[in-house]
mmCIF file of C-alpha atoms in Angstrom:
data_model
loop_
_atom_site.group_PDB
_atom_site.id
_atom_site.type_symbol
_atom_site.label_atom_id
_atom_site.label_comp_id
_atom_site.label_asym_id
_atom_site.label_seq_id
_atom_site.Cartn_x
_atom_site.Cartn_y
_atom_site.Cartn_z
ATOM 1 C CA MET I 26 -41.464 121.852 9.221
ATOM 2 C CA ILE I 27 -43.974 120.210 6.894
ATOM 3 C CA PHE I 28 -41.234 118.430 4.935
ATOM 4 C CA ARG I 29 -39.984 116.852 7.869
ATOM 5 C CA THR I 30 -43.184 115.891 9.062
ATOM 6 C CA HIS I 31 -43.790 113.986 5.692
ATOM 7 C CA GLN I 32 -40.170 112.504 5.968
ATOM 8 C CA TYR I 33 -41.160 110.908 9.389
ATOM 9 C CA ARG I 34 -44.844 109.702 8.233
ATOM 10 C CA ARG I 35 -42.770 107.611 5.500
ATOM 11 C CA LEU I 36 -40.451 106.372 7.947
ATOM 12 C CA PHE I 37 -43.241 105.482 10.438
ATOM 13 C CA VAL I 38 -45.538 103.693 7.594
ATOM 14 C CA ALA I 39 -42.017 101.788 6.216
ATOM 15 C CA ALA I 40 -41.181 100.501 9.573
ATOM 16 C CA CYS I 41 -44.693 99.441 10.105
ATOM 17 C CA LEU I 42 -44.637 97.451 6.875
ATOM 18 C CA CYS I 43 -41.411 95.849 7.653
ATOM 19 C CA ALA I 44 -42.494 94.914 11.684
ATOM 20 C CA PRO I 45 -44.460 91.923 10.299
ATOM 21 C CA LEU I 46 -41.541 90.555 8.291
ATOM 22 C CA ALA I 47 -39.038 91.065 11.118
ATOM 23 C CA LEU I 48 -41.544 89.093 13.426
ATOM 24 C CA THR I 49 -41.844 86.509 10.894
ATOM 25 C CA SER I 50 -38.385 86.349 10.748
ATOM 26 C CA LEU I 51 -37.550 85.971 14.443
ATOM 27 C CA THR I 52 -40.599 83.329 14.637
ATOM 28 C CA THR I 53 -38.960 81.584 12.173
ATOM 29 C CA HIS I 54 -35.630 81.680 13.683
ATOM 30 C CA ALA I 55 -37.136 80.554 17.081
ATOM 31 C CA GLN I 56 -38.689 77.648 15.500
ATOM 32 C CA GLY I 57 -35.560 76.627 13.791
ATOM 33 C CA ALA I 58 -33.687 76.709 17.036
ATOM 34 C CA TRP I 59 -35.889 74.297 18.562
ATOM 35 C CA PRO I 60 -35.367 72.964 21.441
ATOM 36 C CA SER I 61 -33.753 75.843 23.397
ATOM 37 C CA LYS I 62 -35.091 74.894 26.600
ATOM 38 C CA PRO I 63 -36.001 71.358 28.320
ATOM 39 C CA VAL I 64 -38.384 69.193 26.708
ATOM 40 C CA LYS I 65 -41.142 67.617 28.898
ATOM 41 C CA ILE I 66 -42.454 63.978 28.285
ATOM 42 C CA VAL I 67 -45.582 63.202 30.324
ATOM 43 C CA VAL I 68 -46.156 59.705 31.408
ATOM 44 C CA PRO I 69 -49.790 59.537 32.487
ATOM 45 C CA PHE I 70 -49.276 56.525 35.038
ATOM 46 C CA ALA I 71 -47.464 56.109 38.058
ATOM 47 C CA PRO I 72 -43.908 55.499 38.130
ATOM 48 C CA GLY I 73 -42.694 51.933 37.881
ATOM 49 C CA GLY I 74 -44.707 50.955 34.905
ATOM 50 C CA THR I 75 -43.664 49.957 31.289
ATOM 51 C CA THR I 76 -45.116 53.610 30.171
ATOM 52 C CA ASP I 77 -42.395 54.916 32.757
ATOM 53 C CA ILE I 78 -39.785 52.671 31.760
ATOM 54 C CA LEU I 79 -39.742 53.063 28.258
ATOM 55 C CA ALA I 80 -39.910 56.970 28.536
ATOM 56 C CA ARG I 81 -37.459 56.979 31.103
ATOM 57 C CA ALA I 82 -35.227 54.776 28.611
ATOM 58 C CA LEU I 83 -35.578 57.468 25.830
ATOM 59 C CA ALA I 84 -35.429 60.648 27.589
ATOM 60 C CA PRO I 85 -31.454 60.371 28.283
ATOM 61 C CA GLU I 86 -31.049 59.461 24.426
ATOM 62 C CA LEU I 87 -33.062 62.475 23.436
ATOM 63 C CA SER I 88 -31.211 64.728 25.612
ATOM 64 C CA LYS I 89 -27.722 63.611 24.019
ATOM 65 C CA ALA I 90 -29.356 63.921 20.376
ATOM 66 C CA PHE I 91 -30.889 67.412 20.982
ATOM 67 C CA GLY I 92 -28.305 68.992 23.598
ATOM 68 C CA GLN I 93 -31.224 69.854 25.672
ATOM 69 C CA PRO I 94 -32.512 67.706 28.953
ATOM 70 C CA PHE I 95 -35.748 65.689 27.970
ATOM 71 C CA VAL I 96 -37.490 65.556 31.585
ATOM 72 C CA VAL I 97 -40.086 62.706 32.444
ATOM 73 C CA GLU I 98 -43.425 63.883 34.489
ATOM 74 C CA ASN I 99 -45.769 61.361 35.668
ATOM 75 C CA ARG I 100 -49.200 62.804 36.003
ATOM 76 C CA THR I 101 -51.677 60.004 36.642
ATOM 77 C CA GLY I 102 -55.574 59.286 36.953
ATOM 78 C CA ALA I 103 -58.588 58.208 35.114
ATOM 79 C CA GLY I 104 -56.598 55.527 33.087
ATOM 80 C CA GLY I 105 -54.100 57.833 31.665
ATOM 81 C CA ASN I 106 -56.642 60.469 30.620
ATOM 82 C CA LEU I 107 -55.657 63.341 32.889
ATOM 83 C CA GLY I 108 -52.144 63.458 31.742
ATOM 84 C CA ALA I 109 -53.118 62.726 28.075
ATOM 85 C CA ASP I 110 -55.602 65.489 28.381
ATOM 86 C CA ALA I 111 -52.832 67.982 29.754
ATOM 87 C CA VAL I 112 -50.874 67.491 26.505
ATOM 88 C CA ALA I 113 -53.410 67.700 24.376
ATOM 89 C CA LYS I 114 -54.140 71.224 25.776
ATOM 90 C CA SER I 115 -50.580 72.316 25.806
ATOM 91 C CA ALA I 116 -48.933 74.773 23.387
ATOM 92 C CA PRO I 117 -48.234 73.073 20.259
ATOM 93 C CA ASP I 118 -44.325 74.332 20.172
ATOM 94 C CA GLY I 119 -42.504 71.012 20.692
ATOM 95 C CA TYR I 120 -41.887 71.433 24.539
ATOM 96 C CA THR I 121 -44.459 69.088 25.932
ATOM 97 C CA LEU I 122 -44.538 65.269 24.780
ATOM 98 C CA LEU I 123 -46.682 62.553 25.810
ATOM 99 C CA MET I 124 -45.837 59.054 26.045
ATOM 100 C CA GLY I 125 -49.227 57.690 24.905
ATOM 101 C CA THR I 126 -50.629 54.210 25.228
ATOM 102 C CA VAL I 127 -52.945 51.302 23.864
ATOM 103 C CA GLY I 128 -55.460 52.797 26.492
ATOM 104 C CA THR I 129 -55.014 56.535 26.138
ATOM 105 C CA HIS I 130 -55.144 56.460 22.475
ATOM 106 C CA ALA I 131 -57.460 53.290 21.168
ATOM 107 C CA ILE I 132 -59.209 51.694 24.409
ATOM 108 C CA ASN I 133 -60.434 54.836 26.348
ATOM 109 C CA LYS I 134 -62.225 56.232 23.528
ATOM 110 C CA ALA I 135 -64.747 53.188 23.438
ATOM 111 C CA LEU I 136 -64.581 52.612 26.918
ATOM 112 C CA TYR I 137 -65.354 56.033 29.056
ATOM 113 C CA PRO I 138 -68.803 57.579 28.100
ATOM 114 C CA LYS I 139 -67.528 60.729 27.687
ATOM 115 C CA MET I 140 -63.564 61.839 26.906
ATOM 116 C CA PRO I 141 -62.093 65.332 27.408
ATOM 117 C CA TYR I 142 -60.093 64.955 24.417
ATOM 118 C CA ASP I 143 -60.107 63.355 20.966
ATOM 119 C CA SER I 144 -57.441 60.723 20.564
ATOM 120 C CA GLN I 145 -57.004 60.987 16.849
ATOM 121 C CA LYS I 146 -57.775 64.828 16.155
ATOM 122 C CA ASP I 147 -56.047 66.699 19.380
ATOM 123 C CA PHE I 148 -52.477 64.955 18.989
ATOM 124 C CA ALA I 149 -49.631 64.750 16.258
ATOM 125 C CA PRO I 150 -48.453 61.265 16.273
ATOM 126 C CA ILE I 151 -44.798 60.593 16.278
ATOM 127 C CA THR I 152 -43.535 57.223 16.672
ATOM 128 C CA LEU I 153 -44.623 53.943 17.802
ATOM 129 C CA VAL I 154 -41.905 53.493 20.607
ATOM 130 C CA ALA I 155 -42.492 49.657 21.481
ATOM 131 C CA GLY I 156 -45.203 46.712 21.597
ATOM 132 C CA VAL I 157 -45.599 44.419 24.524
ATOM 133 C CA PRO I 158 -47.370 41.242 25.319
ATOM 134 C CA ASN I 159 -49.041 41.207 28.754
ATOM 135 C CA VAL I 160 -48.716 38.260 30.926
ATOM 136 C CA MET I 161 -50.821 36.724 33.622
ATOM 137 C CA VAL I 162 -49.232 36.842 37.225
ATOM 138 C CA MET I 163 -49.910 36.251 40.891
ATOM 139 C CA GLY I 164 -47.854 36.662 43.716
ATOM 140 C CA ALA I 165 -45.818 33.302 43.869
ATOM 141 C CA ASP I 166 -46.565 33.200 47.962
ATOM 142 C CA LYS I 167 -50.120 33.584 47.300
ATOM 143 C CA ALA I 168 -50.463 31.078 44.322
ATOM 144 C CA ALA I 169 -48.633 28.467 46.294
ATOM 145 C CA ALA I 170 -51.086 29.356 49.336
ATOM 146 C CA LEU I 171 -53.945 28.373 46.941
ATOM 147 C CA GLY I 172 -52.349 25.981 45.398
ATOM 148 C CA ILE I 173 -52.542 27.621 41.558
ATOM 149 C CA ALA I 174 -50.006 26.367 39.307
ATOM 150 C CA SER I 175 -51.205 27.021 35.985
ATOM 151 C CA VAL I 176 -53.942 28.647 33.816
ATOM 152 C CA PRO I 177 -56.324 25.741 34.311
ATOM 153 C CA ASP I 178 -55.645 25.564 38.082
ATOM 154 C CA PHE I 179 -56.397 29.346 37.935
ATOM 155 C CA ILE I 180 -59.979 28.885 36.120
ATOM 156 C CA LYS I 181 -60.627 26.080 38.264
ATOM 157 C CA TYR I 182 -60.530 27.700 41.548
ATOM 158 C CA ALA I 183 -62.098 31.052 40.120
ATOM 159 C CA LYS I 184 -65.296 29.150 39.165
ATOM 160 C CA ALA I 185 -65.310 27.211 42.688
ATOM 161 C CA ASN I 186 -64.802 30.572 44.623
ATOM 162 C CA PRO I 187 -67.022 33.222 42.471
ATOM 163 C CA GLY I 188 -66.372 36.943 43.552
ATOM 164 C CA LYS I 189 -63.487 35.797 46.111
ATOM 165 C CA LEU I 190 -60.497 36.441 43.860
ATOM 166 C CA SER I 191 -59.429 40.370 43.121
ATOM 167 C CA MET I 192 -57.758 41.660 40.175
ATOM 168 C CA ALA I 193 -55.392 44.643 40.004
ATOM 169 C CA SER I 194 -54.764 46.871 36.799
ATOM 170 C CA SER I 195 -53.126 50.002 36.065
ATOM 171 C CA GLY I 196 -56.150 51.946 35.468
ATOM 172 C CA ASN I 197 -59.498 51.851 33.763
ATOM 173 C CA GLY I 198 -59.278 51.430 30.402
ATOM 174 C CA THR I 199 -55.702 50.131 30.482
ATOM 175 C CA SER I 200 -54.893 46.728 28.283
ATOM 176 C CA ILE I 201 -53.963 45.706 31.407
ATOM 177 C CA HIS I 202 -57.471 45.989 32.519
ATOM 178 C CA LEU I 203 -58.953 44.787 29.024
ATOM 179 C CA ALA I 204 -57.175 41.822 29.256
ATOM 180 C CA GLY I 205 -58.454 40.670 32.464
ATOM 181 C CA GLU I 206 -61.744 41.573 31.414
ATOM 182 C CA LEU I 207 -61.498 39.430 28.214
ATOM 183 C CA PHE I 208 -60.337 36.793 30.502
ATOM 184 C CA LYS I 209 -63.257 36.785 32.637
ATOM 185 C CA SER I 210 -65.766 37.030 29.545
ATOM 186 C CA ARG I 211 -63.973 34.130 27.617
ATOM 187 C CA THR I 212 -63.733 31.724 30.864
ATOM 188 C CA GLY I 213 -66.965 32.230 32.563
ATOM 189 C CA THR I 214 -65.178 33.470 35.936
ATOM 190 C CA PHE I 215 -65.491 36.715 38.137
ATOM 191 C CA MET I 216 -63.141 38.657 39.548
ATOM 192 C CA THR I 217 -63.566 42.139 41.104
ATOM 193 C CA HIS I 218 -61.573 44.630 39.381
ATOM 194 C CA ILE I 219 -59.114 46.699 41.505
ATOM 195 C CA PRO I 220 -57.748 49.638 39.192
ATOM 196 C CA TYR I 221 -54.546 51.654 40.273
ATOM 197 C CA ARG I 222 -52.914 54.623 38.856
ATOM 198 C CA GLY I 223 -50.004 52.822 37.564
ATOM 199 C CA SER I 224 -48.255 49.110 37.852
ATOM 200 C CA GLY I 225 -45.970 50.068 39.935
ATOM 201 C CA PRO I 226 -48.275 50.363 42.874
ATOM 202 C CA ALA I 227 -50.664 47.603 41.799
ATOM 203 C CA LEU I 228 -47.913 44.990 41.741
ATOM 204 C CA ILE I 229 -46.363 46.241 45.400
ATOM 205 C CA ASP I 230 -50.099 45.154 46.413
ATOM 206 C CA LEU I 231 -49.861 42.063 44.286
ATOM 207 C CA MET I 232 -46.589 40.783 45.685
ATOM 208 C CA GLY I 233 -48.268 41.383 48.931
ATOM 209 C CA GLY I 234 -51.060 39.517 48.612
ATOM 210 C CA THR I 235 -53.557 42.409 48.778
ATOM 211 C CA VAL I 236 -55.016 41.810 45.256
ATOM 212 C CA ASP I 237 -54.704 38.241 43.538
ATOM 213 C CA VAL I 238 -53.992 38.402 40.132
ATOM 214 C CA MET I 239 -52.929 40.923 37.196
ATOM 215 C CA PHE I 240 -52.428 40.741 33.511
ATOM 216 C CA ASP I 241 -49.454 43.147 33.485
ATOM 217 C CA ASN I 242 -47.125 44.451 30.549
ATOM 218 C CA LEU I 243 -44.088 42.177 30.477
ATOM 219 C CA PRO I 244 -41.519 44.547 30.870
ATOM 220 C CA SER I 245 -42.607 46.031 34.187
ATOM 221 C CA ALA I 246 -43.329 42.369 35.611
ATOM 222 C CA MET I 247 -40.194 40.741 34.026
ATOM 223 C CA PRO I 248 -37.986 41.734 37.116
ATOM 224 C CA LEU I 249 -40.419 40.345 39.868
ATOM 225 C CA ILE I 250 -40.736 37.086 37.751
ATOM 226 C CA LYS I 251 -37.258 36.632 37.592
ATOM 227 C CA SER I 252 -36.620 37.153 41.340
ATOM 228 C CA GLY I 253 -39.251 34.488 42.035
ATOM 229 C CA LYS I 254 -41.546 37.375 43.487
ATOM 230 C CA LEU I 255 -44.349 36.674 40.948
ATOM 231 C CA LYS I 256 -45.207 33.259 39.332
ATOM 232 C CA ALA I 257 -46.110 33.801 35.601
ATOM 233 C CA PHE I 258 -48.846 31.479 33.831
ATOM 234 C CA ALA I 259 -49.059 32.628 30.434
ATOM 235 C CA VAL I 260 -48.700 35.497 28.206
ATOM 236 C CA THR I 261 -51.660 37.327 26.699
ATOM 237 C CA SER I 262 -50.390 37.952 23.037
ATOM 238 C CA ALA I 263 -50.973 35.452 19.924
ATOM 239 C CA GLN I 264 -47.520 34.443 20.060
ATOM 240 C CA ARG I 265 -45.130 33.283 22.759
ATOM 241 C CA SER I 266 -42.796 36.018 23.972
ATOM 242 C CA ALA I 267 -38.912 35.207 23.251
ATOM 243 C CA ALA I 268 -38.143 36.950 26.575
ATOM 244 C CA LEU I 269 -39.842 34.831 28.758
ATOM 245 C CA ASP I 270 -40.589 30.967 28.935
ATOM 246 C CA ALA I 271 -44.272 30.613 29.150
ATOM 247 C CA PRO I 272 -47.320 29.751 27.158
ATOM 248 C CA THR I 273 -49.745 31.842 25.546
ATOM 249 C CA LEU I 274 -53.339 32.060 27.237
ATOM 250 C CA GLU I 275 -54.465 30.443 23.992
ATOM 251 C CA GLU I 276 -52.341 27.212 24.914
ATOM 252 C CA ALA I 277 -52.429 27.546 28.444
ATOM 253 C CA GLY I 278 -56.417 28.082 28.675
ATOM 254 C CA GLN I 279 -57.382 26.560 25.662
ATOM 255 C CA LEU I 280 -58.678 30.213 24.651
ATOM 256 C CA LYS I 281 -58.495 30.221 21.008
ATOM 257 C CA GLY I 282 -57.785 33.818 19.133
ATOM 258 C CA PHE I 283 -56.817 35.540 22.705
ATOM 259 C CA ASP I 284 -54.950 38.568 21.863
ATOM 260 C CA ALA I 285 -54.535 41.670 24.006
ATOM 261 C CA SER I 286 -51.336 43.068 23.681
ATOM 262 C CA SER I 287 -49.979 46.590 24.625
ATOM 263 C CA TRP I 288 -48.057 49.314 22.863
ATOM 264 C CA PHE I 289 -46.575 52.635 23.779
ATOM 265 C CA GLY I 290 -45.438 55.744 21.690
ATOM 266 C CA LEU I 291 -44.565 59.213 21.608
ATOM 267 C CA LEU I 292 -47.193 61.766 20.718
ATOM 268 C CA ALA I 293 -47.391 65.882 20.288
ATOM 269 C CA PRO I 294 -50.056 68.276 20.743
ATOM 270 C CA ALA I 295 -51.990 68.801 17.376
ATOM 271 C CA GLY I 296 -50.308 71.328 15.418
ATOM 272 C CA THR I 297 -46.805 71.019 16.219
ATOM 273 C CA PRO I 298 -44.911 71.917 13.338
ATOM 274 C CA ALA I 299 -43.798 68.735 11.035
ATOM 275 C CA ASP I 300 -40.206 69.242 11.246
ATOM 276 C CA ILE I 301 -40.050 68.706 14.978
ATOM 277 C CA VAL I 302 -42.254 66.121 14.932
ATOM 278 C CA ASN I 303 -40.024 64.347 12.224
ATOM 279 C CA ARG I 304 -36.774 65.393 14.025
ATOM 280 C CA VAL I 305 -38.042 63.610 17.327
ATOM 281 C CA GLN I 306 -38.882 60.340 15.377
ATOM 282 C CA GLN I 307 -35.797 60.367 13.815
ATOM 283 C CA GLU I 308 -33.582 60.330 16.772
ATOM 284 C CA VAL I 309 -36.390 57.900 18.552
ATOM 285 C CA ALA I 310 -35.960 55.397 15.793
ATOM 286 C CA LYS I 311 -31.858 56.035 15.465
ATOM 287 C CA SER I 312 -31.818 55.337 19.607
ATOM 288 C CA LEU I 313 -34.066 52.384 19.302
ATOM 289 C CA GLY I 314 -31.943 51.012 16.738
ATOM 290 C CA THR I 315 -28.758 51.216 18.783
ATOM 291 C CA PRO I 316 -27.475 47.691 20.060
ATOM 292 C CA ALA I 317 -27.570 48.923 23.514
ATOM 293 C CA LEU I 318 -31.341 49.988 23.889
ATOM 294 C CA LYS I 319 -32.553 47.688 21.757
ATOM 295 C CA GLU I 320 -31.237 44.651 23.729
ATOM 296 C CA LYS I 321 -32.142 46.279 26.710
ATOM 297 C CA LEU I 322 -35.911 46.575 25.709
ATOM 298 C CA GLN I 323 -36.083 42.921 24.117
ATOM 299 C CA ALA I 324 -34.702 41.432 27.324
ATOM 300 C CA GLN I 325 -37.861 43.147 28.873
ATOM 301 C CA GLY I 326 -40.059 41.546 26.708
ATOM 302 C CA ALA I 327 -40.413 44.996 24.375
ATOM 303 C CA ILE I 328 -40.423 44.830 21.132
ATOM 304 C CA PRO I 329 -38.952 48.241 19.498
ATOM 305 C CA GLY I 330 -40.820 50.551 17.292
ATOM 306 C CA GLY I 331 -39.405 53.606 15.341
ATOM 307 C CA ASN I 332 -42.124 53.876 12.592
ATOM 308 C CA THR I 333 -42.795 57.117 10.685
ATOM 309 C CA PRO I 334 -45.574 59.551 11.886
ATOM 310 C CA ALA I 335 -47.746 58.564 9.011
ATOM 311 C CA GLN I 336 -47.508 54.675 9.863
ATOM 312 C CA PHE I 337 -48.033 55.396 13.673
ATOM 313 C CA SER I 338 -51.334 57.368 12.966
ATOM 314 C CA GLU I 339 -52.591 54.591 10.624
ATOM 315 C CA PHE I 340 -51.847 52.269 13.457
ATOM 316 C CA ILE I 341 -53.578 54.070 16.081
ATOM 317 C CA ASN I 342 -56.754 54.306 13.343
ATOM 318 C CA ALA I 343 -56.629 50.538 13.186
ATOM 319 C CA GLU I 344 -56.057 49.829 17.162
ATOM 320 C CA HIS I 345 -59.206 51.870 17.688
ATOM 321 C CA VAL I 346 -61.663 49.815 15.722
ATOM 322 C CA LYS I 347 -59.760 46.476 17.226
ATOM 323 C CA TRP I 348 -60.277 47.407 20.779
ATOM 324 C CA ALA I 349 -63.812 48.976 20.217
ATOM 325 C CA MET I 350 -64.531 45.481 19.557
ATOM 326 C CA VAL I 351 -62.685 43.957 22.587
ATOM 327 C CA VAL I 352 -64.723 46.477 24.825
ATOM 328 C CA LYS I 353 -67.806 45.446 23.349
ATOM 329 C CA THR I 354 -66.914 41.702 23.669
ATOM 330 C CA SER I 355 -65.703 41.814 27.097
ATOM 331 C CA GLY I 356 -68.439 43.637 28.562
ATOM 332 C CA ALA I 357 -65.747 46.002 30.222
ATOM 333 C CA LYS I 358 -67.245 48.930 32.669
ATOM 334 C CA VAL I 359 -65.388 51.853 34.025
ATOM 335 C CA ASP I 360 -65.018 51.164 37.637
#
C-alpha cells in the first residue's frame, strides 16, 4: 500500500511538471493558428469618411488572405479618441485592430489637455495605409449664392463678414479641423468650427448649406466634387494632387508653405505578437500593390502606403513633432 502511494505521488509530481510544458505548447499552437476567428478593424469615425473608405477597401483583401472575416466597426466620438482608446485597451491577440489617423496618433496628443491613451506607447504600429491631401470645398449652390468662386473670393467674403461663416470638420483634432484652423490663422479670418463625428454627416450638411466650408480629405469629397455638388477651391498639401485639377492653397491663396495633409494606418494594441503584426503588414502591402486597389485609391486622391512596422513607428514619431507645431501656430482649441 505504501509502495502504491509513492508511485501515485511520483506520477502526480511528473504530471505537474509536464503541465506547464503542455500549456506552453497549446499557447504556441493557438498563436500559430491566428486567425482562428473574425478580426475586427475599428474605425474611430462615422461611415462615409476616408478612414471608413480605406478600412472597407482593405477588409475584403485581408479576409481573402487570411481565410477569416475582417469586420469593420465604427466607434465614433472625441475626435477619434473613443475608438482608439477602445483598441488600446483591447487584448493584444491580433483580433482587434485600429484604422488610426493623423488625428488619433499625432494631432490629438498636442490638442487635448488630457488623453485616455498614449498614442506612441499603447499601440503596435503595423503599416501606413495611405496618405491623402485635404481639399477646401463648399456646397456648390452655397458658393454660387455668395459669389465665391476662388480662394481669394472666400478670404474677401470672410473678412467682410467676420463670424458669419461656419467651418465643418470630421471632429476635434482631425487634420480637417487643423487645416481649417491653420487657414484661419494664416488669412486672418474667423469661422465658427462645427465638429461632427466623421466626414460623412459633415458632408451632408455642407451640401445642404447648413455649414459653409470644409477642408475635407480628398477621397471622401471626390465623388461629390465630380458630381458637381461640391465646389473645390484648392488642396491643402504642398504639391498638387494628380487626381484633381485644383491648385494648392499656397498657389491659390498666396499662403507660402501651407501643408496640412492626412494619413491613415493600421495599428494593434501594444504587446500584439510581432509575427501577427508582420503578417498583417505584409498582406496589406501586397494588397496595396495590386493594380485594382492601387488604381482605385489613386483615383480618389490617396497615395498607397505599405511601409514596415519600424518605418511606420518612426513616421508617427516625426508626425508628433510636426503637428505639435501646427497646433501651436494655429492656436487650435477643442470645441
